[in-house]
Amino acid sequence: EVTARSACATGRVRLSARAVAALRAGEVPKGDALAVARIAGIAGAKRTPDLIPLCHPIGLHGVTVDLAVTDDGVDITAITRTADRTGVEMEALTAVTVAGLALIDMVKAIDRAACIESAQVEAKSGGKSGTWVRS
């Protein structure tokens, strides 16, 4: 059944103090790393069926990717929305992980040890199973 559906996923990229300082100062050699990661996450969500085998193509009505610099890395949150026959959890997870990969690519000259620590669905709504929130 076609219903309004949404999902929220989060992730984290752990970075060195030097990389965090470069992000905060806008001094990443490759450019605006947060903007690039945000756009990469949105593009990743839209390409999910091309990346994940057997993932249904759906029309996304909205993708939001937010990045917050912390003292030891960057927190990433993605929210995806649609009105379709299947959920958007994979699109939210793909947005988070692709944003994390793009961020690592942008700062790898400063921090070769940068890594994605987590990616997980936090909440979803819509569909047969209704609303689910990570406890």
Tab-separated table of N, CA, C and O in Angstrom, residues 10-15 70 72-76 96-97 100 104 113-120:
chain	number	residue	atom	x	y	z
A	10	THR	N	21.638	7.813	11.518
A	10	THR	CA	22.762	8.604	12.011
A	10	THR	C	24.054	7.826	11.814
A	10	THR	O	24.050	6.605	11.665
A	11	GLY	N	25.128	8.556	11.836
A	11	GLY	CA	26.442	7.953	11.753
A	11	GLY	C	27.474	8.909	12.311
A	11	GLY	O	27.154	10.047	12.668
A	12	ARG	N	28.693	8.437	12.361
A	12	ARG	CA	29.752	9.240	12.953
A	12	ARG	C	31.064	8.945	12.249
A	12	ARG	O	31.371	7.803	11.945
A	13	VAL	N	31.821	10.002	11.972
A	13	VAL	CA	33.172	9.857	11.448
A	13	VAL	C	34.123	10.350	12.528
A	13	VAL	O	34.010	11.497	12.995
A	14	ARG	N	35.014	9.462	12.972
A	14	ARG	CA	36.008	9.842	13.988
A	14	ARG	C	37.194	10.474	13.275
A	14	ARG	O	37.706	9.938	12.291
A	15	LEU	N	37.641	11.626	13.794
A	15	LEU	CA	38.733	12.379	13.193
A	15	LEU	C	39.747	12.794	14.241
A	15	LEU	O	39.422	12.911	15.429
A	70	THR	N	32.170	17.847	15.993
A	70	THR	CA	32.357	17.714	17.437
A	70	THR	C	33.855	17.745	17.721
A	70	THR	O	34.657	17.868	16.807
A	72	ASP	N	35.784	15.395	18.473
A	72	ASP	CA	36.539	14.231	17.991
A	72	ASP	C	36.000	13.658	16.683
A	72	ASP	O	36.254	12.511	16.352
A	73	GLY	N	35.256	14.469	15.932
A	73	GLY	CA	34.770	13.984	14.653
A	73	GLY	C	33.587	14.763	14.133
A	73	GLY	O	33.404	15.934	14.446
A	74	VAL	N	32.762	14.076	13.348
A	74	VAL	CA	31.578	14.685	12.745
A	74	VAL	C	30.413	13.720	12.911
A	74	VAL	O	30.509	12.536	12.555
A	75	ASP	N	29.311	14.236	13.457
A	75	ASP	CA	28.069	13.471	13.556
A	75	ASP	C	27.243	13.754	12.304
A	75	ASP	O	27.119	14.909	11.888
A	76	ILE	N	26.675	12.702	11.713
A	76	ILE	CA	25.900	12.829	10.490
A	76	ILE	C	24.486	12.330	10.755
A	76	ILE	O	24.295	11.262	11.336
A	96	VAL	N	23.911	8.549	4.934
A	96	VAL	CA	24.869	8.696	6.033
A	96	VAL	C	26.235	8.141	5.649
A	96	VAL	O	27.269	8.794	5.849
A	97	THR	N	26.257	6.944	5.085
A	97	THR	CA	27.546	6.323	4.796
A	97	THR	C	28.272	6.995	3.636
A	97	THR	O	29.492	7.164	3.686
A	100	GLY	N	29.738	10.116	4.942
A	100	GLY	CA	30.937	9.787	5.714
A	100	GLY	C	32.127	9.464	4.834
A	100	GLY	O	33.248	9.919	5.086
A	104	ILE	N	35.661	11.574	4.592
A	104	ILE	CA	36.985	10.963	4.727
A	104	ILE	C	37.854	11.298	3.525
A	104	ILE	O	39.032	11.636	3.670
A	113	ALA	N	43.893	8.289	9.403
A	113	ALA	CA	43.226	7.336	10.297
A	113	ALA	C	41.734	7.608	10.450
A	113	ALA	O	41.057	6.919	11.213
A	114	ALA	N	41.188	8.573	9.724
A	114	ALA	CA	39.751	8.877	9.815
A	114	ALA	C	38.940	7.623	9.518
A	114	ALA	O	39.298	6.831	8.645
A	115	CYS	N	37.849	7.426	10.272
A	115	CYS	CA	37.038	6.230	10.036
A	115	CYS	C	35.576	6.473	10.377
A	115	CYS	O	35.247	7.313	11.209
A	116	ILE	N	34.728	5.722	9.691
A	116	ILE	CA	33.303	5.731	10.009
A	116	ILE	C	33.108	4.784	11.186
A	116	ILE	O	33.464	3.605	11.100
A	117	GLU	N	32.581	5.304	12.284
A	117	GLU	CA	32.400	4.480	13.482
A	117	GLU	C	31.053	3.784	13.528
A	117	GLU	O	30.933	2.715	14.086
A	118	SER	N	30.047	4.403	12.959
A	118	SER	CA	28.721	3.800	13.052
A	118	SER	C	27.816	4.334	11.957
A	118	SER	O	28.044	5.403	11.417
A	119	ALA	N	26.799	3.562	11.655
A	119	ALA	CA	25.701	3.981	10.787
A	119	ALA	C	24.509	3.134	11.202
A	119	ALA	O	24.602	1.902	11.215
A	120	GLN	N	23.433	3.783	11.596
A	120	GLN	CA	22.284	3.026	12.083
A	120	GLN	C	20.992	3.795	11.867
A	120	GLN	O	20.991	5.022	11.864
